[in-house]
Structure formats: structure tokens, C-alpha cells
Tab-separated table of C-alpha atoms and ligand atoms in Angstrom:
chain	number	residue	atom	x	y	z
A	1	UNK	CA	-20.239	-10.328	13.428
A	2	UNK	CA	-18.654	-6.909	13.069
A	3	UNK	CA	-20.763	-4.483	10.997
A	4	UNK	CA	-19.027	-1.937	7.958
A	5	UNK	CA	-18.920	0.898	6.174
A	6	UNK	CA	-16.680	1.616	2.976
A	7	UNK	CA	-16.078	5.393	2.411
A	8	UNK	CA	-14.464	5.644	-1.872
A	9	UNK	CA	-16.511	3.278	-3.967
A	10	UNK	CA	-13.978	3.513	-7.166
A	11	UNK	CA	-11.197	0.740	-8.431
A	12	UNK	CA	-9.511	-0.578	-5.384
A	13	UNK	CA	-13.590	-0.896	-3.050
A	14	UNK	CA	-14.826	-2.474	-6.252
A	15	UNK	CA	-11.846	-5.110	-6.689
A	16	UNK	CA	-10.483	-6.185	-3.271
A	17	UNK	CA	-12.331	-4.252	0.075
A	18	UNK	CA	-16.283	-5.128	-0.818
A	19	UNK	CA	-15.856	-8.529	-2.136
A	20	UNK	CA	-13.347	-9.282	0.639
A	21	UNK	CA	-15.456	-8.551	3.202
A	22	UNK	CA	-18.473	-9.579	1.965
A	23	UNK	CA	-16.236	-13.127	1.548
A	24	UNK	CA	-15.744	-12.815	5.402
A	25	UNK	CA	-18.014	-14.851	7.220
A	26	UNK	CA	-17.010	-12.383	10.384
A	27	UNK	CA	-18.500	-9.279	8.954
A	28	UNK	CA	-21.615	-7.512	7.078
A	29	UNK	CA	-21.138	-4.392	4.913
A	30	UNK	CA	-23.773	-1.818	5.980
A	31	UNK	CA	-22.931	1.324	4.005
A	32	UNK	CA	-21.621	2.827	1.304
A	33	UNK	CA	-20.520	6.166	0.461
A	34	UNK	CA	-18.942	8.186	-2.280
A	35	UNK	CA	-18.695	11.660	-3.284
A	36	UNK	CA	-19.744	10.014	-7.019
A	37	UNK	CA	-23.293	9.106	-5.179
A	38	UNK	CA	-23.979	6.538	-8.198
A	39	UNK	CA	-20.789	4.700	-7.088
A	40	UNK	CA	-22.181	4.202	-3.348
A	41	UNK	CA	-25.379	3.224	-5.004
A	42	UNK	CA	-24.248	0.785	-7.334
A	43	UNK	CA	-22.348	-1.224	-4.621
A	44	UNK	CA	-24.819	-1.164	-2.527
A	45	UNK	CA	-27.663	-3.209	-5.146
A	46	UNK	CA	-24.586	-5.281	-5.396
A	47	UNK	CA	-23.838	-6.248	-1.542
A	48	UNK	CA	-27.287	-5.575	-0.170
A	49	UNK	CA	-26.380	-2.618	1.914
A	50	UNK	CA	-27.101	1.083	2.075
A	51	UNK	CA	-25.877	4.154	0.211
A	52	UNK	CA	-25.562	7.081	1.696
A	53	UNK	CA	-25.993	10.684	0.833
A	54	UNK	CA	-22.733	12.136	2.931
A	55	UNK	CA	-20.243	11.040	4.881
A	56	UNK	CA	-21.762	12.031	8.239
A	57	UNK	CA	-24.685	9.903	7.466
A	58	UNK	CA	-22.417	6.501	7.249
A	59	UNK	CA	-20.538	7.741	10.103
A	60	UNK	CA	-23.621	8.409	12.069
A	61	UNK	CA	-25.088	4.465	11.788
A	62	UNK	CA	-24.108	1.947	13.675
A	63	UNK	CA	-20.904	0.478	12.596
A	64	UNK	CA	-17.765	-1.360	14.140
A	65	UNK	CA	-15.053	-0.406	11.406
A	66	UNK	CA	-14.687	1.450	8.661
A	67	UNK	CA	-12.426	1.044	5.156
A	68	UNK	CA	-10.928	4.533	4.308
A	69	UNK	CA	-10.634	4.491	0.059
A	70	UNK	CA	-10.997	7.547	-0.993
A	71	UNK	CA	-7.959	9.915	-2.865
A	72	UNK	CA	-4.564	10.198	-0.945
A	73	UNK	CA	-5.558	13.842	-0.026
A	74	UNK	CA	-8.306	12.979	2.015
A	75	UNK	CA	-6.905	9.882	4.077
A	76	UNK	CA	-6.127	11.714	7.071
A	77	UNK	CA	-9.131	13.903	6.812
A	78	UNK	CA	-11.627	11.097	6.792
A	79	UNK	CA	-9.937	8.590	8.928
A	80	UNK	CA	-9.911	10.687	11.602
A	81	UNK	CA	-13.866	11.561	11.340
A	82	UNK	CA	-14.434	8.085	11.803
A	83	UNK	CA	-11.936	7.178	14.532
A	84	UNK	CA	-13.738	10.070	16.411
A	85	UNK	CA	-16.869	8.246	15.968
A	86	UNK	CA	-15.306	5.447	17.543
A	87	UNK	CA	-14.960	3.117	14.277
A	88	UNK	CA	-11.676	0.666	13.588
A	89	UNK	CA	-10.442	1.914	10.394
A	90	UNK	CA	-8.601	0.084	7.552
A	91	UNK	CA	-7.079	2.975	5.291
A	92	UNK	CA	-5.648	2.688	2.154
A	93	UNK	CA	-1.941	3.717	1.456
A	94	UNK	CA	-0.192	6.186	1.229
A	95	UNK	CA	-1.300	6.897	4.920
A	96	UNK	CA	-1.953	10.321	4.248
A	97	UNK	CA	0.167	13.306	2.670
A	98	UNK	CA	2.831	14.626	5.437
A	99	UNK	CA	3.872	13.326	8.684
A	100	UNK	CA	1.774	15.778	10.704
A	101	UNK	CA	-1.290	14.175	8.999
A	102	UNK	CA	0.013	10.598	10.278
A	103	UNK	CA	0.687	11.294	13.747
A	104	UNK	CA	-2.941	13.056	13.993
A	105	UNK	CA	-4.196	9.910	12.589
A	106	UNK	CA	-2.454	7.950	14.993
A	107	UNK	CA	-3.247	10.329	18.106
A	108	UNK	CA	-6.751	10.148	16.783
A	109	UNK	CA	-7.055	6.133	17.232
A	110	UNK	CA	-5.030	6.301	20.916
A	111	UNK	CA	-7.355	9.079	21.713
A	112	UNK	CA	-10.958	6.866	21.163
A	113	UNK	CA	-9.260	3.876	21.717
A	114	UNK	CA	-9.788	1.952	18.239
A	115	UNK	CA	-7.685	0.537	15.550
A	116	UNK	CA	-6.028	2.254	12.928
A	117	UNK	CA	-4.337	-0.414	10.010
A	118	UNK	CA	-2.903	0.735	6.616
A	119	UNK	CA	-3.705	-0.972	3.847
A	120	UNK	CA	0.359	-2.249	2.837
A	121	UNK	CA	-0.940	-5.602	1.216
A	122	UNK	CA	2.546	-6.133	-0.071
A	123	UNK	CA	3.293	-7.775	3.546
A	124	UNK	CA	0.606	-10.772	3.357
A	125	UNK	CA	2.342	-12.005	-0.360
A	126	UNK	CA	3.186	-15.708	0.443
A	127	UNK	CA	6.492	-15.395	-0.966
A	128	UNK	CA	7.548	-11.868	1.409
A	129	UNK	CA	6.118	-13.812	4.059
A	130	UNK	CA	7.979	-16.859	3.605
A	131	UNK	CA	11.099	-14.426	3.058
A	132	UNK	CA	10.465	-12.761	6.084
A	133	UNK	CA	10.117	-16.230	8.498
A	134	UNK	CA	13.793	-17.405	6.388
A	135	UNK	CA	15.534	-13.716	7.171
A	136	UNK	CA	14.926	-13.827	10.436
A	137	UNK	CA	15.710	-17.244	10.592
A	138	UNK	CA	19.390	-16.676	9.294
A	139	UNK	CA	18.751	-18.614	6.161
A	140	UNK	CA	20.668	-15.877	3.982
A	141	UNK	CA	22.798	-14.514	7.224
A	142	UNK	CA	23.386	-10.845	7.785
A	143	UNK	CA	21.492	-8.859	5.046
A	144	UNK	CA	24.215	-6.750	3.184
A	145	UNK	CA	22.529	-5.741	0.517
A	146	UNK	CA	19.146	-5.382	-1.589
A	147	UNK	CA	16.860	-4.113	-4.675
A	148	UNK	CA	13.619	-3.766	-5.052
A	149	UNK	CA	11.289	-3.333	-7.774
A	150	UNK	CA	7.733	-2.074	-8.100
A	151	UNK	CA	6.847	-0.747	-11.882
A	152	UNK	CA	4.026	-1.007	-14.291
A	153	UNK	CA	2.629	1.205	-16.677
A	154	UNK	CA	0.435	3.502	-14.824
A	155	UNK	CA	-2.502	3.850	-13.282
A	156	UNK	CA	-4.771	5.377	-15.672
A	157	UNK	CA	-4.862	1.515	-16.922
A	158	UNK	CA	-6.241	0.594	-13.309
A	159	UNK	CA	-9.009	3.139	-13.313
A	160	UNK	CA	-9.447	3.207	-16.757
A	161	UNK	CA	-9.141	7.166	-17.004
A	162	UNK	CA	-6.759	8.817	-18.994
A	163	UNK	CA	-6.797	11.575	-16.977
A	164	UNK	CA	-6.664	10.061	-14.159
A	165	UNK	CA	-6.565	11.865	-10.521
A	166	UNK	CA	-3.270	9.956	-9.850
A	167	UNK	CA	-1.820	12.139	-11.937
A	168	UNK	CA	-3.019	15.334	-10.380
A	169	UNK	CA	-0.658	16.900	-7.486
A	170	UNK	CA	-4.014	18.503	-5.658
A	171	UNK	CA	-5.848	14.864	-5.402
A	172	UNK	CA	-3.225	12.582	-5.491
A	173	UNK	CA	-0.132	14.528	-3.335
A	174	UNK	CA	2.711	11.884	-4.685
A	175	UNK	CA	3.384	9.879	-7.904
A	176	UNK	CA	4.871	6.767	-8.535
A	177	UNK	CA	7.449	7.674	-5.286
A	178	UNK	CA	4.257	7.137	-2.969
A	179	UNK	CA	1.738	4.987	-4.607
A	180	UNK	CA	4.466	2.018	-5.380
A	181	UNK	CA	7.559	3.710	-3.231
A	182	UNK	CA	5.375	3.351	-0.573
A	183	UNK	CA	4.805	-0.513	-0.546
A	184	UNK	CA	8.314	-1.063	-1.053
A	185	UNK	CA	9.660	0.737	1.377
A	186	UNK	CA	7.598	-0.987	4.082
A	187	UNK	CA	8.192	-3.978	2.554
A	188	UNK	CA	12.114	-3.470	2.917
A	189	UNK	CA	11.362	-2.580	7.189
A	190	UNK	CA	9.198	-5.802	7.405
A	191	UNK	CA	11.345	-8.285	5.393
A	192	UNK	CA	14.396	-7.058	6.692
A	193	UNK	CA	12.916	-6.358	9.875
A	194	UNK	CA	14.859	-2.989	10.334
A	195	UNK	CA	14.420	0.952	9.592
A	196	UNK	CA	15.604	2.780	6.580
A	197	UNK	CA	17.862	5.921	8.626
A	198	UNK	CA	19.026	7.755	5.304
A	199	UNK	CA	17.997	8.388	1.587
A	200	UNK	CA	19.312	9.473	-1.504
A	201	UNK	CA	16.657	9.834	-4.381
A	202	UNK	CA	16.100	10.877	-8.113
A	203	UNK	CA	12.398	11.500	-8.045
A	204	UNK	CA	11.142	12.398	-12.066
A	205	UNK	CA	8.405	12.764	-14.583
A	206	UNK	CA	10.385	11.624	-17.467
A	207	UNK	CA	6.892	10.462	-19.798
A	208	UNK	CA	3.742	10.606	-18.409
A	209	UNK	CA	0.835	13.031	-19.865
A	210	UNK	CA	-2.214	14.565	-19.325
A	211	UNK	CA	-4.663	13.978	-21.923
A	212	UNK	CA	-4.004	17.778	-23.226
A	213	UNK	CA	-0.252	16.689	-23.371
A	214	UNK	CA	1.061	18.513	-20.770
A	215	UNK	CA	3.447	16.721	-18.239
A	216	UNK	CA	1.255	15.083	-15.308
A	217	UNK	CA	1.828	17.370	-11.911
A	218	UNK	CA	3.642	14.545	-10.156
A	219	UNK	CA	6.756	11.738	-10.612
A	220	UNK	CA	6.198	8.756	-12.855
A	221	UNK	CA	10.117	7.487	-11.832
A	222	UNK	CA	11.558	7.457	-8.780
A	223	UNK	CA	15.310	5.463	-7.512
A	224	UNK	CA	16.556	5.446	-4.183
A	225	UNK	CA	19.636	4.543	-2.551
A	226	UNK	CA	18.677	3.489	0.997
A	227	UNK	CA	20.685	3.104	4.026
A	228	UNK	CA	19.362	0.979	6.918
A	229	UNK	CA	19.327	1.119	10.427
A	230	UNK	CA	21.682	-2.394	10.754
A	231	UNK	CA	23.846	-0.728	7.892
A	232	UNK	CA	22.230	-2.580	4.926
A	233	UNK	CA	22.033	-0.639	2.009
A	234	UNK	CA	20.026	-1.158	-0.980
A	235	UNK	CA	17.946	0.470	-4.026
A	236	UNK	CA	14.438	1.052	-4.885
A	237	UNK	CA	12.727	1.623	-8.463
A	238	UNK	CA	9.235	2.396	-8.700
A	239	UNK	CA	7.982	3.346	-12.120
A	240	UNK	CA	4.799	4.161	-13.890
A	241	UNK	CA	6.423	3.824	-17.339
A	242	UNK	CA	7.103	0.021	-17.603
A	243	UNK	CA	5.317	-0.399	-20.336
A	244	UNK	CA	4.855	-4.415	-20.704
A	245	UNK	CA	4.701	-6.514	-18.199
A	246	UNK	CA	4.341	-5.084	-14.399
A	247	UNK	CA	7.885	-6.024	-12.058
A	248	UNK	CA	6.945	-6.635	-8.494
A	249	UNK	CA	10.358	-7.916	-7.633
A	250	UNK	CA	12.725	-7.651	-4.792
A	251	UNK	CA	16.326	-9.572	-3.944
A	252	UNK	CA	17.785	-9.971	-0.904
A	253	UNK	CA	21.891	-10.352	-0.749
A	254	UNK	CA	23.036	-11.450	2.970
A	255	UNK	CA	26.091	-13.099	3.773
A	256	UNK	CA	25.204	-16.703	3.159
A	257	UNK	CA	22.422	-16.531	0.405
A	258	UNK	CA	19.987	-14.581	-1.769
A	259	UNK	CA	16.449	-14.488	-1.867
A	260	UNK	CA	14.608	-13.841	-4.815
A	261	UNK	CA	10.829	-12.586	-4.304
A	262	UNK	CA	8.530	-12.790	-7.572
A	263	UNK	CA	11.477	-12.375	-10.072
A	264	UNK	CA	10.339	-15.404	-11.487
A	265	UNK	CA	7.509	-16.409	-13.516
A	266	UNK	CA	7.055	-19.856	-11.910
A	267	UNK	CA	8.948	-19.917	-8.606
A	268	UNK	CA	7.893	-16.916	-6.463
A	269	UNK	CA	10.542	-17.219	-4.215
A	270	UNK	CA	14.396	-18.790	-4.908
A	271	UNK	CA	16.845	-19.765	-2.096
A	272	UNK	CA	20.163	-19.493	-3.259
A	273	UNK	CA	23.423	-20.425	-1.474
A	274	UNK	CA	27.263	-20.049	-1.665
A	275	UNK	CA	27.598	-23.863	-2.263
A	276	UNK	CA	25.419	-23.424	-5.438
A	277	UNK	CA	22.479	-24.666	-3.828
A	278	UNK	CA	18.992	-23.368	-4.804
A	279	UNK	CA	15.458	-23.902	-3.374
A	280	UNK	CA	12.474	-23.034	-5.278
A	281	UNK	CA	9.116	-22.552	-3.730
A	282	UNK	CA	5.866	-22.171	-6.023
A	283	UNK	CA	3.871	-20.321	-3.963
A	284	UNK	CA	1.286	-17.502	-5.415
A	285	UNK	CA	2.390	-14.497	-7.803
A	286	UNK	CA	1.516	-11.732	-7.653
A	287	UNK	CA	-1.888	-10.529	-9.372
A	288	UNK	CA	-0.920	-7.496	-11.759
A	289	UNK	CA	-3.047	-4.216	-12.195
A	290	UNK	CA	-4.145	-5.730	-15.099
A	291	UNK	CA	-5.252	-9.101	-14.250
A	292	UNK	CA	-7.105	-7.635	-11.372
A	293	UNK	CA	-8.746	-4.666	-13.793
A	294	UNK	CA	-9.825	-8.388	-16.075
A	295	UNK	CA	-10.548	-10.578	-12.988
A	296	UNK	CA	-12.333	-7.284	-11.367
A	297	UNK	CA	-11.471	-9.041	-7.970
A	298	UNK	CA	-8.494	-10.251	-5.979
A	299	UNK	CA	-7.844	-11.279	-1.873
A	300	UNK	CA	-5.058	-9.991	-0.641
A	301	UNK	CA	-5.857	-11.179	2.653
A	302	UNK	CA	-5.798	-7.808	4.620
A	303	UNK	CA	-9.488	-7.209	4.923
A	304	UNK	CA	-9.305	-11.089	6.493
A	305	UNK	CA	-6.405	-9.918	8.993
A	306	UNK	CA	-8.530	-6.161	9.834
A	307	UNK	CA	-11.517	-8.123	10.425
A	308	UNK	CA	-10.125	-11.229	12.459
A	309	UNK	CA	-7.535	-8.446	14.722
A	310	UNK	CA	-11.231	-6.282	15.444
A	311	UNK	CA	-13.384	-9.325	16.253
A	312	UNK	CA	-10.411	-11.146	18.245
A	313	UNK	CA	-9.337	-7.468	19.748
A	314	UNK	CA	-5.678	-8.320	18.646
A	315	UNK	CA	-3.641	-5.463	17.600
A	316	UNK	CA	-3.496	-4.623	13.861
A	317	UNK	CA	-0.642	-6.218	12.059
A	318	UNK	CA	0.223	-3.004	10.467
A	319	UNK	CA	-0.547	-0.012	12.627
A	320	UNK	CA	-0.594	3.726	12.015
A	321	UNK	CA	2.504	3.648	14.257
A	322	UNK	CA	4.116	0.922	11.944
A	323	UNK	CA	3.063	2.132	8.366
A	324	UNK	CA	3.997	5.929	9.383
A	325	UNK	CA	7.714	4.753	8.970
A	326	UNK	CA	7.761	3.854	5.199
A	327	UNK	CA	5.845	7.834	4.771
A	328	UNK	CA	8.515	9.313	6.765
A	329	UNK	CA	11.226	6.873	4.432
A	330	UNK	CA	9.041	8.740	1.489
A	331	UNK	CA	9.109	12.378	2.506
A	332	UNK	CA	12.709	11.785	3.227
A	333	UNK	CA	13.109	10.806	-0.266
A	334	UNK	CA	11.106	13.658	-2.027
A	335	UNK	CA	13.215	16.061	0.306
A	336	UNK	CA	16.304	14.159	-1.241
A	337	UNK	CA	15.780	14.639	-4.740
A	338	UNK	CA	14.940	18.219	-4.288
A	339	UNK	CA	17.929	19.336	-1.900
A	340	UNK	CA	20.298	16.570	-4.599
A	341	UNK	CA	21.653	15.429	-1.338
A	342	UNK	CA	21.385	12.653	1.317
A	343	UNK	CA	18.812	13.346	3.545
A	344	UNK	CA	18.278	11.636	6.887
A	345	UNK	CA	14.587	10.305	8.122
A	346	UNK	CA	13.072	11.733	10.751
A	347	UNK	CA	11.722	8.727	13.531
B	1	LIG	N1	-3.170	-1.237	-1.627
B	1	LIG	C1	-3.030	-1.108	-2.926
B	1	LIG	O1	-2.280	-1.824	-3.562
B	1	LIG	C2	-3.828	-0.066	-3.645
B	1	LIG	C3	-4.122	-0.236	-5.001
B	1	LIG	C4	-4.871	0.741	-5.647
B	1	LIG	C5	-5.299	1.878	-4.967
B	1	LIG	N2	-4.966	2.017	-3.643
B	1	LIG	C6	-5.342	3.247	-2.939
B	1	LIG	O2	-6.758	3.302	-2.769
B	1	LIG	C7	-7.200	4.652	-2.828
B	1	LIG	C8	-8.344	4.733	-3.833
B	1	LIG	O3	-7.829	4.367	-5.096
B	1	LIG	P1	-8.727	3.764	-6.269
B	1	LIG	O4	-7.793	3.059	-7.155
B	1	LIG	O5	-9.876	3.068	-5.701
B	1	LIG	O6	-9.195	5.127	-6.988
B	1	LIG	P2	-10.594	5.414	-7.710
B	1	LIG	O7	-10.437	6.720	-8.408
B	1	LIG	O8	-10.998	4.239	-8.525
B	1	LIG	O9	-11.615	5.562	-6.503
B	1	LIG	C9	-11.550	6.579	-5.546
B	1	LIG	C10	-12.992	6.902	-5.152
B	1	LIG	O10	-12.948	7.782	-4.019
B	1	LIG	C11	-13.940	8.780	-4.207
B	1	LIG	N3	-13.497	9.933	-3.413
B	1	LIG	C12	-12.368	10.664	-3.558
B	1	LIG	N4	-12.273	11.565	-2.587
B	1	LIG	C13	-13.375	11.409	-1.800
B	1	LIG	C14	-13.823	12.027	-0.611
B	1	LIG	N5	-13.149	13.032	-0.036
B	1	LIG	N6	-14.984	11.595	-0.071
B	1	LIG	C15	-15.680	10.594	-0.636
B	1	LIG	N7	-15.295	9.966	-1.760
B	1	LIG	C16	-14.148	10.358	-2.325
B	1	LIG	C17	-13.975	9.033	-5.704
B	1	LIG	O11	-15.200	9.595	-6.116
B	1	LIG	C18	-13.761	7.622	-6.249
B	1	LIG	O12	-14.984	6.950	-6.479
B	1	LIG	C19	-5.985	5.486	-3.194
B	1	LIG	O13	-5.475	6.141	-2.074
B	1	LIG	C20	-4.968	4.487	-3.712
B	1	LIG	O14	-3.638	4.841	-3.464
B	1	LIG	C21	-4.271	1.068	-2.982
């Protein structure tokens, strides 16, 4: 039984890290904390644990891991407090806010000789995991090409606050490019197995407002033109201005077949094949912003995987090391759309 402590109590603690692991017959939540102390508290009455007054205090008890939720600025900050106090830590994406920030992270977890995962949820989707077994299977042959998808209509609908810090440059870093660019990135290196090498990007904040009506301080659109390391290419959209229904959708093009991930609203993966024919599997979809803001709870099954890699001392599925490469794919992009050129990433 592996004891832990959540640091950020707000939307993503309240819907998927506390219930998972209090779901987890592995694990016990000790501690909350939050800089919004009635947040800590209030999960805490919930899931019979502590809150604390600061940071230091939950780092100071006696705990095996530790989820990092807090705002994308402080990621690297606090995860690396608590990997120097010896705790596992699950952090949320985007990893942190520059690639310095990552490889501290990272030498911070070699250093005490703990765990580091990133929360990139997108990878334990039954239908990208079923698409990942049949790529590297051959079922679709040499990837060629690909697009992928990732748009809904913005986050102040998932925390419920207009002006919500996503929007705001000094909390939040990144816009859409980060929050969404970021899952699809790494979900194009794990599905495909490879490493996007070179970008070309139109990052933009073509609608988005603060309450007052001024622009938000960061992208709500982003494309990119991606160039792998096996010499696939492919594009991404992520978007904070589709406003209906969210797209979570991704095709694969290889030389004998497509794969379609969750661009359908009954089969969440298609097989098809030059012959004309096509395999559909039913096997989840995926739960929207909003259905999880209704449900107020989802399982995405990485809390499971954290938990079951600390208690089994496995490696983490998705490492620092591993999740760094879809940030360096991002800051390669934002560098892209403000030099207008293509811009190589840096491994
Ligand atoms: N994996 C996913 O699909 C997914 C989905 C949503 C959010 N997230 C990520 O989770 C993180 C939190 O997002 P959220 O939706 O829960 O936001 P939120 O605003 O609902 O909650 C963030 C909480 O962190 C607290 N906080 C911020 N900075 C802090 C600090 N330095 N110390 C202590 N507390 C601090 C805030 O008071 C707030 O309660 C973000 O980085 C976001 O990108 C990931």
C-alpha cells in the first residue's frame, strides 16, 4: 500500500487523480494541498485525508508519491521539491514551460532515484492502444502519412471560469498549442512509434476573450505540418474554438491501410484496406470536457499504471525522458510560427 499526496486540488484532482486513486486498492491518499486552502480542505472531508497549510508541510509527511496538478508554470517548480524529498511523482502535462525546466525535472528524479511520469492520458485510450499494437504490427504497412485532431471549445467550460488562468500567459505559459498540442504530439511518437525531427506551425488567437474583451494572452489555434524521424509527415490541429461537439480524432495513412482513431461516433477505431476491406472495433470513446465537467469523474487509467509501476518498481510507462520529446516537438513549433519558417527540434 503506497501512501499519497495531491499538490492542485482544482478541475482535473477533483475529476480523475483523487477518485482514481482512492479507486486503487494499492494506495491511500494522505494529503492535500492547494494554494486555495478551502480546495485542500474540501477534498480532504471527501477522501478522509489531511489538508495542509503549505506545500512543505505535505512534502514533509510521510509519503511514497506524489500527483503534481497545479498551473503549467509551476510543474517544474514543484515536482522537483518533491522528487528531492524522495517522492515518485505523477505530473500533469504540459511537463513544464521550456526544455531547461524538463531536463531539471528529469536530473532531479535520476538524482534521488524516484520516478518521474507525465500525465499524457491520451496513450492508455483503448482505441490508440489497439492502433499502436496494429502499427507496429504492419497492419497498415509503412506509415506515410497522418492528421490529427484535438479541439473543443475551451477551457473556461472545464473550470467553469470565464476568466480562466488558461488563458493567462503568466499562469498558463502556452494555449491551445500546449494544453491539446501537447497530447497529440506524443500521441503521434507513441502510435507511430517514431520522433517528430522538423515543424512548421501557424500558432493564433483568432477568438478567444477575456471577460473585459480583450484578446486572451495566449493561442486558441494552432496547425502544424510535422516531419518525422522515418520520413512520415503529417498535420496537427488543436483548437479552443470548436464550438459544438469536442474532435479527439486522429488517421493514420500507411501503405496498406488507414486507421481511424475516435472519428466515429460508434466505432472508435476503423481498419481500412486497399481491397475495400474494413474492420470496426467498438471499443470506449473518448469522455469529452463536458461529459467529465457532468459526470465530475472519469478513469483514464494512468493513476492505475503510476501506482502499479511504484508498487511493482517497474519503470513508468511515460517518463520525464519520454514525455520531454512532445515539449521539445512544442517549443519547436512556437519557434516556427514566430520565425514563419521550418524549424528543426532539438533531441
Ligand atoms: N491530462 C489532461 O488531459 C488534463 C486535463 C485538464 C488539466 N490538465 C492539467 O492539470 C493541471 C491543473 O489543471 P486543472 O484543470 O485542474 O486547473 P484548475 O484551475 O481547476 O486547478 C488548478 C489548481 O492548482 C492550484 N494551484 C495553482 N498553482 C499552484 C501552486 N503553485 N501551488 C499550489 N496550488 C496551486 C489552484 O489554486 C487550483 O486549485 C494543468 O497543468 C492542466 O494542464 C490535464
Amino acid at each position: 500500500m503506497i501512501k499519497v499526496g495531491i499538490i492542485g486540488c482544482g478541475k482535473i484532482t477533483q475529476v480523475r487523480h483523487a477518485p482514481e486513486y482512492a479507486e486503487n486498492s494499492n494506495c491511500k491518499i494522505v494529503a492535500f494541498y492547494d494554494n486555495q486552502f478551502e480546495r485542500a480542505e474540501a477534498l480532504a472531508k471527501e477522501y478522509g485525508a489531511v489538508a495542509c497549510k503549505t506545500m512543505d508541510e505535505l512534502l514533509g509527511m510521510d509519503l511514497d508519491a506524489v500527483s503534481v496538478c497545479v498551473a503549467n508554470v509551476a510543474h517544474a517548480e514543484v515536482s522537483i521539491k518533491a522528487l528531492n524529498k524522495g517522492k515518485h511523482v505523477l505530473c500533469e502535462k504540459p511537463m513544464a514551460t521550456t526544455v531547461e525546466e524538463c531536463v531539471a525535472m528529469i536530473e532531479a528524479a535520476e538524482k534521488n532515484n524516484v520516478q518521474l511520469m507525465i500525465g499524457q492520458n491520451q496513450r492508455f485510450a483503448k482505441a490508440h492502444v489497439k492502433a499502436h499494437e496494429l502499427i507496429q504490427n504492419g497492419a497498415i504497412g509503412k506509415v506515410l502519412t497522418f492528421r490529427t485532431v484535438f479541439g473543443h471549445p475551451g477551457p473556461e467550460g472545464w473550470t467553469g471560469e470565464a476568466n480562466s488562468w488558461f488563458f493567462d500567459k503568466k499562469i498558463a505559459h502556452f494555449g491551445a498549442m500546449a494544453d491539446l498540442g501537447v497530447h497529440k504530439t506524443d500521441l503521434i511518437h507513441y502510435l507511430l512509434d517514431d520522433e517528430i525531427v522538423e515543424v512548421i506551425s501557424a500558432i493564433r488567437t483568432l477568438d478567444k476573450k477575456f471577460p473585459d474583451g480583450t484578446p486572451i494572452s495566449v493561442d486558441d489555434n494552432s496547425y502544424c505540418i510535422y516531419q518525422t524521424k522515418n520520413g512520415a509527415i503529417g498535420t496537427m490541429h488543436v483548437s479552443w474554438t470548436f464550438y459544438g461537439n469536442e474532435d479527439n480524432s486522429t488517421v493514420i495513412y500507411g501503405t496498406e491501410g488507414i486507421i481511424k482513431c475516435y472519428a466515429d461516433p460508434e466505432a472508435s477505431l476503423i481498419v481500412e484496406k486497399p481491397n475495400g476491406d474494413v474492420e470496426r472495433y467498438a471499443l470506449d470513446q473518448m469522455t469529452s470536457n463536458k461529459e467529465q465537467t457532468n459526470n465530475g469523474r472519469t478513469n483514464t487509467g494512468v493513476i492505475d499504471c503510476f501506482v502499479d509501476s511504484i508498487v511493482n518498481n517497474k519503470e513508468v510507462p511515460i517518463s520525464g525522458k519520454e514525455a520531454s520529446k512532445a515539449m521539445r516537438v512544442v517549443l519547436a513549433a512556437e519557434e516556427s510560427a514566430k520565425l514563419n519558417a521550418a524549424v528543426k527540434v532539438k533531441y
